[in-house]
CSV table of C-alpha atoms and ligand atoms in Angstrom, one decimal:
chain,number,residue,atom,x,y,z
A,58,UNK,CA,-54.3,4.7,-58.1
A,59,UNK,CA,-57.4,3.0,-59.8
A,60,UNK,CA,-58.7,2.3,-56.4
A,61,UNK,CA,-55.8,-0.1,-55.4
A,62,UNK,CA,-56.1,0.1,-51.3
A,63,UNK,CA,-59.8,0.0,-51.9
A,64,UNK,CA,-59.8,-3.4,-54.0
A,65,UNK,CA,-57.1,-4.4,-51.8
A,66,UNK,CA,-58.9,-3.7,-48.4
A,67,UNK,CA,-62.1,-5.4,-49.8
A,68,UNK,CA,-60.0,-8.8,-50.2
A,69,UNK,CA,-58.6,-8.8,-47.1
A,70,UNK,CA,-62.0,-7.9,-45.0
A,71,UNK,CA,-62.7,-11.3,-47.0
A,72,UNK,CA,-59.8,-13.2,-46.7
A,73,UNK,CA,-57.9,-12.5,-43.2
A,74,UNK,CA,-57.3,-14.9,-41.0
A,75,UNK,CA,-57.6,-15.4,-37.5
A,76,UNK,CA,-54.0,-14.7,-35.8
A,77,UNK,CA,-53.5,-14.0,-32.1
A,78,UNK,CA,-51.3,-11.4,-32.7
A,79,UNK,CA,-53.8,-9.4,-34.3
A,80,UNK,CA,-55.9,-9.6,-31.0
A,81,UNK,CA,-55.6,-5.9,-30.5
A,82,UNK,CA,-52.5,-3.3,-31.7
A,83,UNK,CA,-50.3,-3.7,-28.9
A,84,UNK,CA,-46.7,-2.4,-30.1
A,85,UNK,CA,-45.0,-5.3,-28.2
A,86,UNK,CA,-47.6,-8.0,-29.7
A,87,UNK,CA,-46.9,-7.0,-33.3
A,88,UNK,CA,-42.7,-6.7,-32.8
A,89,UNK,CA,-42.8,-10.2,-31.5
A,90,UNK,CA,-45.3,-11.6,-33.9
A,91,UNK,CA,-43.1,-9.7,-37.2
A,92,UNK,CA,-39.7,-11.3,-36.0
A,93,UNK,CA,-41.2,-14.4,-35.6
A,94,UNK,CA,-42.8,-14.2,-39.1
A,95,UNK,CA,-39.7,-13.3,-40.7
A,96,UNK,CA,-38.4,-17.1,-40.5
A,97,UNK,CA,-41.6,-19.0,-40.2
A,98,UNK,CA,-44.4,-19.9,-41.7
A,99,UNK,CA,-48.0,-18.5,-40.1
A,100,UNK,CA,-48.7,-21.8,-38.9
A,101,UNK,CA,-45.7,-23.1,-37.0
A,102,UNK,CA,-45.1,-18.9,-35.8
A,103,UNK,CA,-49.0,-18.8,-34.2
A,104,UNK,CA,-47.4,-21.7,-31.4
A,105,UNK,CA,-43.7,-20.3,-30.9
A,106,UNK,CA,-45.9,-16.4,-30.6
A,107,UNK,CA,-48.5,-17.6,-28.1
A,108,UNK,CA,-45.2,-19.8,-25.9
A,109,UNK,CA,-43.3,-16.8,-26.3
A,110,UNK,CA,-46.0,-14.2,-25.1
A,111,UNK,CA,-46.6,-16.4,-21.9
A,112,UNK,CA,-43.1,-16.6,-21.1
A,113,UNK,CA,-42.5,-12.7,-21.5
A,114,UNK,CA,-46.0,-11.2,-21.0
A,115,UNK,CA,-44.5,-7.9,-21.1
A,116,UNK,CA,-41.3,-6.1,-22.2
A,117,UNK,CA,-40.3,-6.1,-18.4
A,118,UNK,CA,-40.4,-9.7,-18.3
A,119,UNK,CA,-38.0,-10.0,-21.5
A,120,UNK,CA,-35.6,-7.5,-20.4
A,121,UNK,CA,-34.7,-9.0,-17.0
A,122,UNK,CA,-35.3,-12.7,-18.7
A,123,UNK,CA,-31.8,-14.7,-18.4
A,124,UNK,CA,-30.7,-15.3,-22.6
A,125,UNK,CA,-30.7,-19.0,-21.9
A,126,UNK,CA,-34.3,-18.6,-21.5
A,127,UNK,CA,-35.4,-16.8,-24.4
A,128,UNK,CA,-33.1,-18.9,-26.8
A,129,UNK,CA,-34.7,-22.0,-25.6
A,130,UNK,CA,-38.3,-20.9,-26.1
A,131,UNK,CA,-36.3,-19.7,-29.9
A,132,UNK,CA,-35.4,-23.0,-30.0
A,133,UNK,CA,-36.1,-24.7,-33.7
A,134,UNK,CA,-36.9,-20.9,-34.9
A,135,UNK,CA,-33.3,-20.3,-36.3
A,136,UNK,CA,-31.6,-17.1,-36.8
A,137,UNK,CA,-31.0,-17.3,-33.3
A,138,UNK,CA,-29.2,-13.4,-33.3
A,139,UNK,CA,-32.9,-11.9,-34.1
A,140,UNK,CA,-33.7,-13.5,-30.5
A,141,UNK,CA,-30.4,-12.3,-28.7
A,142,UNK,CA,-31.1,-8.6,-30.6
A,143,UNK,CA,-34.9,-8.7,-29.0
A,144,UNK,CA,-33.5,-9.0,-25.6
A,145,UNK,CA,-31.2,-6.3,-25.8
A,146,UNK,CA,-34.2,-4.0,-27.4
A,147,UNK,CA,-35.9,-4.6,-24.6
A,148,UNK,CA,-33.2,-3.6,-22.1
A,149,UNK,CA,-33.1,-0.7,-24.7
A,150,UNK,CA,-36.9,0.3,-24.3
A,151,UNK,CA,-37.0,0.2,-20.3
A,152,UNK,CA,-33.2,1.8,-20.3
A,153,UNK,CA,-34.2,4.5,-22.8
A,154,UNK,CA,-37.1,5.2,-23.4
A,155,UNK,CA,-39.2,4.8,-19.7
A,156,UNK,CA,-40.0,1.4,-20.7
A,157,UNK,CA,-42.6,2.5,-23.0
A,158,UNK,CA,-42.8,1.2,-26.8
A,159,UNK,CA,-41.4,4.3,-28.9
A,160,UNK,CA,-44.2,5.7,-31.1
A,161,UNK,CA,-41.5,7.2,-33.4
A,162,UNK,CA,-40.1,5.8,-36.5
A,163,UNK,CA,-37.2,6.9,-36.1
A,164,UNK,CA,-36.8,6.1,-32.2
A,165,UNK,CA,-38.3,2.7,-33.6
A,166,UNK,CA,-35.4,2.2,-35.6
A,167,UNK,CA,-33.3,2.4,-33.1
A,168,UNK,CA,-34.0,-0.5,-31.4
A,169,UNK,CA,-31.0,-3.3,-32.1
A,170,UNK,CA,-32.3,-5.8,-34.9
A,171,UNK,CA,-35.2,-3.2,-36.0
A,172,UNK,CA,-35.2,-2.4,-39.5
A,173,UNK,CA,-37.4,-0.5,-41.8
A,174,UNK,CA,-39.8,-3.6,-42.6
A,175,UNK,CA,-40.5,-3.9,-38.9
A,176,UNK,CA,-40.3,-0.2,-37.7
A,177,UNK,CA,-43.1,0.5,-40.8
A,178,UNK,CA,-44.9,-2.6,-39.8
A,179,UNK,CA,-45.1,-1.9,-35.8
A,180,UNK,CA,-45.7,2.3,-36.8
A,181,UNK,CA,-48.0,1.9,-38.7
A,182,UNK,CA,-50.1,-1.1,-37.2
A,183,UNK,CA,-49.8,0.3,-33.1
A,184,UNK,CA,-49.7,4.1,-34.1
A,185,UNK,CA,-50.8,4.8,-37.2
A,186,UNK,CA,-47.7,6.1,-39.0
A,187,UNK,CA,-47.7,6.6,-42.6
A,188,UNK,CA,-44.7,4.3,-43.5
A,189,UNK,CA,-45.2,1.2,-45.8
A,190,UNK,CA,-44.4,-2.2,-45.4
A,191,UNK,CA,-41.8,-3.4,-48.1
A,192,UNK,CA,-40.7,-7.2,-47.7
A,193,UNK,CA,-40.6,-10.3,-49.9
A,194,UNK,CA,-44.3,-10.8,-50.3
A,195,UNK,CA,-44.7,-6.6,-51.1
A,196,UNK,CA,-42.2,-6.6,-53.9
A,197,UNK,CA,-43.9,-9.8,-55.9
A,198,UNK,CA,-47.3,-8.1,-55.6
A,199,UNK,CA,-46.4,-4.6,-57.2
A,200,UNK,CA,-43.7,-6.2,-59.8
A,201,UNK,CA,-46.7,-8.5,-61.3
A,202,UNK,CA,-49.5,-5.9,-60.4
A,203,UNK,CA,-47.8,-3.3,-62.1
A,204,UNK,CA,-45.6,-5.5,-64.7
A,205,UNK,CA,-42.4,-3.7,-62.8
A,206,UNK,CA,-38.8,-5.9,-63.9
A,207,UNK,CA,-36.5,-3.5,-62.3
A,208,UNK,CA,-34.2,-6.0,-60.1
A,209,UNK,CA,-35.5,-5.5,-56.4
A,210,UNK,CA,-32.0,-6.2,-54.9
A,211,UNK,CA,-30.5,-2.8,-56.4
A,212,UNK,CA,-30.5,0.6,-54.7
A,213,UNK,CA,-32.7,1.7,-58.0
A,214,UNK,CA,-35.0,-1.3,-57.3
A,215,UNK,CA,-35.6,-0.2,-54.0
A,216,UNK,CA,-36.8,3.2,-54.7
A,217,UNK,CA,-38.2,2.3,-57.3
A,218,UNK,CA,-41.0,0.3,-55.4
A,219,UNK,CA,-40.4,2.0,-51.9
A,220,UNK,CA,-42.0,4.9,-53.7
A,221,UNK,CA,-44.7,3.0,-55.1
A,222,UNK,CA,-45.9,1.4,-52.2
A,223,UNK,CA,-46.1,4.8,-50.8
A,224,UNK,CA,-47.5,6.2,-53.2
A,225,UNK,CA,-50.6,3.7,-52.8
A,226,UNK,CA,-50.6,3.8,-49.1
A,227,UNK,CA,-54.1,4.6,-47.6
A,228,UNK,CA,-53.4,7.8,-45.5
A,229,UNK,CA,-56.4,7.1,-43.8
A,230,UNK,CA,-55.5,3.4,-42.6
A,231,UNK,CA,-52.2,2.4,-43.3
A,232,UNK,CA,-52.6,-0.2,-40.5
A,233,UNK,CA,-55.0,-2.3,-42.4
A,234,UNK,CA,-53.3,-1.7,-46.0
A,235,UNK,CA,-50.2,-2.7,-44.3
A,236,UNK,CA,-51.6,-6.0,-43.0
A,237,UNK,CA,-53.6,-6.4,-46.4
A,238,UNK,CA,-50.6,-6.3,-48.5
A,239,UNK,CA,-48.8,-9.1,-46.5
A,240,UNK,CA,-51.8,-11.4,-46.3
A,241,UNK,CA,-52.8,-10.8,-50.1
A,242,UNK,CA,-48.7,-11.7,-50.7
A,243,UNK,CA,-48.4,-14.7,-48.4
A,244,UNK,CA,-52.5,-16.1,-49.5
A,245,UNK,CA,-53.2,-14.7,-52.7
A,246,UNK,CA,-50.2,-13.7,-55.0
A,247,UNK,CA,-47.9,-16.5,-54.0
A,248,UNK,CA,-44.6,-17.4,-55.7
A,249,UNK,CA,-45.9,-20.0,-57.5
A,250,UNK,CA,-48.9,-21.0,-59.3
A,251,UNK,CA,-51.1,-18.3,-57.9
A,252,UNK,CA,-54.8,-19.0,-58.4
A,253,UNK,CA,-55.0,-15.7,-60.8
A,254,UNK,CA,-58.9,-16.3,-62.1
A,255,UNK,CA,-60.1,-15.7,-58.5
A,256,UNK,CA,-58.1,-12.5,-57.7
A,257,UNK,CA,-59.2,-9.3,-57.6
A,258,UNK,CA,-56.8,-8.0,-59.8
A,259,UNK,CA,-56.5,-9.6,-62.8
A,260,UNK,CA,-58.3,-7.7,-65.2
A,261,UNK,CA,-55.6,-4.8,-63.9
A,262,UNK,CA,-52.4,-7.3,-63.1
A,263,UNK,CA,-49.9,-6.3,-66.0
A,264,UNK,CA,-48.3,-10.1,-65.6
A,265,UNK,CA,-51.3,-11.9,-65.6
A,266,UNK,CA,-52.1,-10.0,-68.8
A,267,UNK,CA,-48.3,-11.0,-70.3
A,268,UNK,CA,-48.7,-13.8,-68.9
A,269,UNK,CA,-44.9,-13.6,-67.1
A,270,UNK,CA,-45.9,-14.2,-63.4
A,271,UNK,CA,-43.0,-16.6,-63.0
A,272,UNK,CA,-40.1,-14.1,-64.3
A,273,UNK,CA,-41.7,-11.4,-61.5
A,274,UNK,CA,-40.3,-10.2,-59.1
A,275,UNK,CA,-36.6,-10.0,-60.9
A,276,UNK,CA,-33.1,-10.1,-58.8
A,277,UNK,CA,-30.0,-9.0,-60.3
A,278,UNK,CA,-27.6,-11.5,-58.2
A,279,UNK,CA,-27.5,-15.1,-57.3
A,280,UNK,CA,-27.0,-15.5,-53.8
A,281,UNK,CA,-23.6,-17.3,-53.0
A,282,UNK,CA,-24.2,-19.9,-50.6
A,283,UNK,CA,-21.2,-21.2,-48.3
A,284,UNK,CA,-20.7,-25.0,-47.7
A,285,UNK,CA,-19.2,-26.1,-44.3
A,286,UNK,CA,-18.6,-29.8,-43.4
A,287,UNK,CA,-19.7,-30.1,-39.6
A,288,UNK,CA,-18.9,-33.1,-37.7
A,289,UNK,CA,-20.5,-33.5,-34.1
A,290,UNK,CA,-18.8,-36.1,-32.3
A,291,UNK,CA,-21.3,-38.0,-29.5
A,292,UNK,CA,-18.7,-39.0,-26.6
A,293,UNK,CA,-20.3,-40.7,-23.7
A,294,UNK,CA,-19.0,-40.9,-20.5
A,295,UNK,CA,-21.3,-43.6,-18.6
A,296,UNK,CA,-24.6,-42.4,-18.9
A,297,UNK,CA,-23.5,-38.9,-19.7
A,298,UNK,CA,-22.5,-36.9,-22.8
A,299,UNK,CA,-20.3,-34.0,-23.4
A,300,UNK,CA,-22.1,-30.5,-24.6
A,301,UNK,CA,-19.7,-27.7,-25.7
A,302,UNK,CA,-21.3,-24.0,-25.7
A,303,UNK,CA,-20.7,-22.0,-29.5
A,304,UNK,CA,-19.2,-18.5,-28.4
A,305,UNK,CA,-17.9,-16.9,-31.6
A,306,UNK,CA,-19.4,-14.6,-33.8
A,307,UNK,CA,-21.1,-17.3,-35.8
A,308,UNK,CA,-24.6,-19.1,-36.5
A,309,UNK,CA,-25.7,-20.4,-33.0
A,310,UNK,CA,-24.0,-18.1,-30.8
A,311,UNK,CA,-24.6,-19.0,-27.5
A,312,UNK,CA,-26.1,-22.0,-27.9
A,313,UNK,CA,-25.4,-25.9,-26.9
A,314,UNK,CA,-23.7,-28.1,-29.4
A,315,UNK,CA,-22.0,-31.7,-29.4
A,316,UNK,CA,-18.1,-30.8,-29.3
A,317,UNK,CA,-17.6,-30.3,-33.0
A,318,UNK,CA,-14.7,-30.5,-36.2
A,319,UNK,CA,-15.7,-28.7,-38.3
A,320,UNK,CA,-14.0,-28.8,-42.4
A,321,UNK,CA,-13.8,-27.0,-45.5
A,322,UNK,CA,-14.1,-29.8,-47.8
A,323,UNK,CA,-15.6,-33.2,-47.1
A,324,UNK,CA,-13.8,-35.9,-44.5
A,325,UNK,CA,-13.9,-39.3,-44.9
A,326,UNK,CA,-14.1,-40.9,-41.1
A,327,UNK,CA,-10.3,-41.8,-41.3
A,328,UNK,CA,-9.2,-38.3,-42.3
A,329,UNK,CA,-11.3,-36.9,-39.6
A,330,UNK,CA,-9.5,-39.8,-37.0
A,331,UNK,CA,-6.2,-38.7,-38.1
A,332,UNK,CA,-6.5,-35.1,-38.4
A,333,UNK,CA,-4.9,-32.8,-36.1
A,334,UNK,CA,-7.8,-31.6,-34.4
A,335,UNK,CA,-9.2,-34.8,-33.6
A,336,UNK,CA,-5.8,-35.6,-32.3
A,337,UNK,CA,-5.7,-33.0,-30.2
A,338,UNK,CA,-9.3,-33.3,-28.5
A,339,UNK,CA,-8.0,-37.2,-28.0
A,340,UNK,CA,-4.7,-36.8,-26.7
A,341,UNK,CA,-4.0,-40.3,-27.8
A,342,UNK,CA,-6.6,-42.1,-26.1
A,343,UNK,CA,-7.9,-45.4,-27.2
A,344,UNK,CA,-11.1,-44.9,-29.7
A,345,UNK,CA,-13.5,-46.7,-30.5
A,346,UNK,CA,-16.1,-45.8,-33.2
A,347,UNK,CA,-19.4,-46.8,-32.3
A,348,UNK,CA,-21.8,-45.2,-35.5
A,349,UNK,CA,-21.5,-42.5,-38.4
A,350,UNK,CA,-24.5,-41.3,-39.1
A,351,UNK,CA,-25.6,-40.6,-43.4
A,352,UNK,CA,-25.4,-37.0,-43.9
A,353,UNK,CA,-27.8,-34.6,-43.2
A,354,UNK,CA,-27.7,-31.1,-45.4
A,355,UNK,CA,-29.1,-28.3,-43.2
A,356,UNK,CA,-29.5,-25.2,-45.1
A,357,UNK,CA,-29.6,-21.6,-43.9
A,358,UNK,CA,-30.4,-18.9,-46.0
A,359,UNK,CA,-26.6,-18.3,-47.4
A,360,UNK,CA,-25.1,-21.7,-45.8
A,361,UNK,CA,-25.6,-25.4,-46.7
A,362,UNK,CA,-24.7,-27.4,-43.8
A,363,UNK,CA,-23.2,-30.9,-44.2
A,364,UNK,CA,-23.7,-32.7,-40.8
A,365,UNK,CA,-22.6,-35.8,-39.7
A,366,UNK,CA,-22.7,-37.3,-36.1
A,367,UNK,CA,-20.0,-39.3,-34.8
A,368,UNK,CA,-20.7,-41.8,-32.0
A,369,UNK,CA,-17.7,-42.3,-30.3
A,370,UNK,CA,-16.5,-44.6,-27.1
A,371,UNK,CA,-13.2,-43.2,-25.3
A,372,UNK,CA,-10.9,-44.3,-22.6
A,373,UNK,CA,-10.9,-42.1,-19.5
A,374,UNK,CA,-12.2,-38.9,-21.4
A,375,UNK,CA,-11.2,-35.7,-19.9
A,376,UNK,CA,-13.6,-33.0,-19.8
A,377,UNK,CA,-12.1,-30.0,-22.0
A,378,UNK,CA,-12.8,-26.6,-20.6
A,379,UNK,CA,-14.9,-26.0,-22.6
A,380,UNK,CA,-17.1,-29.2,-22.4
A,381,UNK,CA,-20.0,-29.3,-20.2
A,382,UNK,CA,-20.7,-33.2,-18.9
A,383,UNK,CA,-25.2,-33.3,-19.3
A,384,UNK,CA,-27.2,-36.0,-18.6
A,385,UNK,CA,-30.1,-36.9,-20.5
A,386,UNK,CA,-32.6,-35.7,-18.3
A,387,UNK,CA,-31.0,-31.8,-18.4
A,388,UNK,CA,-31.2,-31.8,-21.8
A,389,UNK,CA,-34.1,-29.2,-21.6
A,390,UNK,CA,-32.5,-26.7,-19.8
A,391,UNK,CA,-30.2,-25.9,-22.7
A,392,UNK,CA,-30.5,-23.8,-26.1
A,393,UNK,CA,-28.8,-26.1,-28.4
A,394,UNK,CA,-30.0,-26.2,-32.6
A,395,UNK,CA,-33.0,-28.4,-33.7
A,396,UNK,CA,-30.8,-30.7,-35.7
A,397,UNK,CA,-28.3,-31.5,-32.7
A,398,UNK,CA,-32.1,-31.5,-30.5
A,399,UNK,CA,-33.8,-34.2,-33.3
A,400,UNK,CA,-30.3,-36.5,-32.7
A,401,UNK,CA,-30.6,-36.0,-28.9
A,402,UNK,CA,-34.1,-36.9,-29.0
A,403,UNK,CA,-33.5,-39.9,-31.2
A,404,UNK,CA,-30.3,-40.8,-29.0
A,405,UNK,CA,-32.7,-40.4,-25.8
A,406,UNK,CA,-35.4,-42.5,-27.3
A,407,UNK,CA,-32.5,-45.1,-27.4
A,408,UNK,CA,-30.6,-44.8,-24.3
B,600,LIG,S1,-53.6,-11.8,-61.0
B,600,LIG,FE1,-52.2,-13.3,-60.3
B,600,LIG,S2,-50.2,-12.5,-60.5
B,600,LIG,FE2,-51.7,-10.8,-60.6
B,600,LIG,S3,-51.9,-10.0,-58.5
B,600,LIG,FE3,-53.5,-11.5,-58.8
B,600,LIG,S4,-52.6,-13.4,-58.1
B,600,LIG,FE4,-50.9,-12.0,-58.4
């Protein structure tokens, strides 16, 4: 279609940049680098690749790793379930498949966390299948290349430009049209203020022409994010603290948290005192509150986090079952979220 891929390879020869993952085709290489990439910018993803690479050289090596391990080289990446599900496709590709990296889509698929984006992305990049990439930075490209307003999040939507990018797939290299549409979406044809008079395109770009870049791409829904009121409570016991380990089905599983209250609406610190699960966790006990940190709002991609940390001094403080008594120094051995790692580090800077 009016020489698309061949425009579109021309930038790229022009444009790429560097990346380490991009050192050779290796199936393993461009899974890790593309789960990575889906929460983090290029930047800050080149140092948590080339750490995570020389921890687990080798699909072997992340397999039999222990989870503790590979959630604390996640650590500060987020979306913590993407690391668990990497571990168990691992186990899944030396279990099922000989320990070799399947070279079928559909086997690709298969893997736990694998979706289409990253089965297309590691086909076509390591083997050469003719599957398209479709992620954020694809849709915004063809909806202002092509002036397309049909709402990406509906099933019509997706068809819609799952077809087209197909449709303008180089047969004969859909590795580097793959890896040409993402760079030209995450350099060129950003989501806002795109430097238009230097692109290739724009004497054919149907929204540089109608001038409506900033209504492109177009979603049909809001997003409804969900508030939560988290309170970590800080309880020293001599030189020690208490760390709790997060076992449901939630954000964080398996990680290492301060023992937490956590609310559906805000608490002022008396509510929180006299409430029944802080009652509970005290048994009574004589407390004394030390510091109440101002609140910091962490937000996830469908979850706005309200945190505040509690500093507390307690009377012969019993150890819960669930509590784990950590010094300072072992910090480092455990997974636990940046924010409760940047108030640890502060706290340690202090103790
Ligand atoms: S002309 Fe502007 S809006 Fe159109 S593809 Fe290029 S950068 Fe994107």
């Amino acid at each position: 279609m009016f020489g698309f891929h061949k425009i579109l390879t021309v930038w790229y020869q022009q444009n790429k940049r560097d990346l380490p993952w991009r050192v050779n085709q290796d199936p393993y290489y461009v899974w890790v680098s593309e789960v990575i990439l889906q929460q983090t910018r290029v930047d800050q993803g080149k140092e948590y690749f080339l750490r995570f690479i020389k921890r687990f050289p080798t699909i072997n090596s992340l397999a039999t790793a222990p989870e503790n391990d590979i959630l604390l080289i996640w650590q500060g990446l987020g979306y913590y379930s993407r690391a668990r599900n990497m571990h168990y496709a691992a186990r899944q590709i030396m279990n099922e498949f000989n320990g070799i990296f399947p070279d079928h889509y559909s086997d690709i698929l298969k893997l736990k966390g694998v979706g289409e984006y990253t089965a297309a992305a590691i086909g076509s990049i390591s083997f050469g299948l003719q599957h398209a990439v479709i992620d954020g930075n694809v849709y915004r490209v063809l909806s202002r290349i092509f002036g397309i307003a049909t709402p990406i999040d509906t099933t019509i939507g997706k068809r819609e430009f799952s077809d087209l990018a197909h449709e303008l797939l180089d047969p004969n290299n859909p590795a580097i049209f793959n890896e040409a549409m993402m760079e030209f979406g995450a350099l060129q044809c950003i989501p806002r203020n795109p430097d238009c008079n230097i692109c290739p395109f724009r004497f054919r770009c149907v929204a540089f022409a109608n001038n409506n870049i900033s209504k492109l791409p177009v979603k049909s829904k809001k997003t409804s994010v969900r508030h939560r009121f988290f309170h970590f409570l800080y309880l020293k016991s001599g030189e020690q603290f208490f760390l709790e380990k997060r076992e449901e089905n939630d954000i964080w599983q398996n990680l290492y948290q301060l023992p937490l209250i956590e609310s559906d609406k805000p608490l002022t610190i008396e509510e929180l005192l006299s409430g029944q699960q802080f009652c509970s966790l005290m048994r009574g006990r004589t407390i004394e509150v030390e510091k109440v940190s101002a609140e910091i709002v962490h937000v996830l991609s469908h979850q706005k986090l309200h945190v505040r940390f509690i500093e507390l001094k307690a009377e012969h403080l019993e150890a819960k079952v669930q509590w784990i008594l950590v010094h300072p120094a072992e910090v480092p051995e455990y997974p636990v979220p940046k924010l409760i790692d940047n108030f640890l580090l502060e706290k340690m800077g202090t103790i």
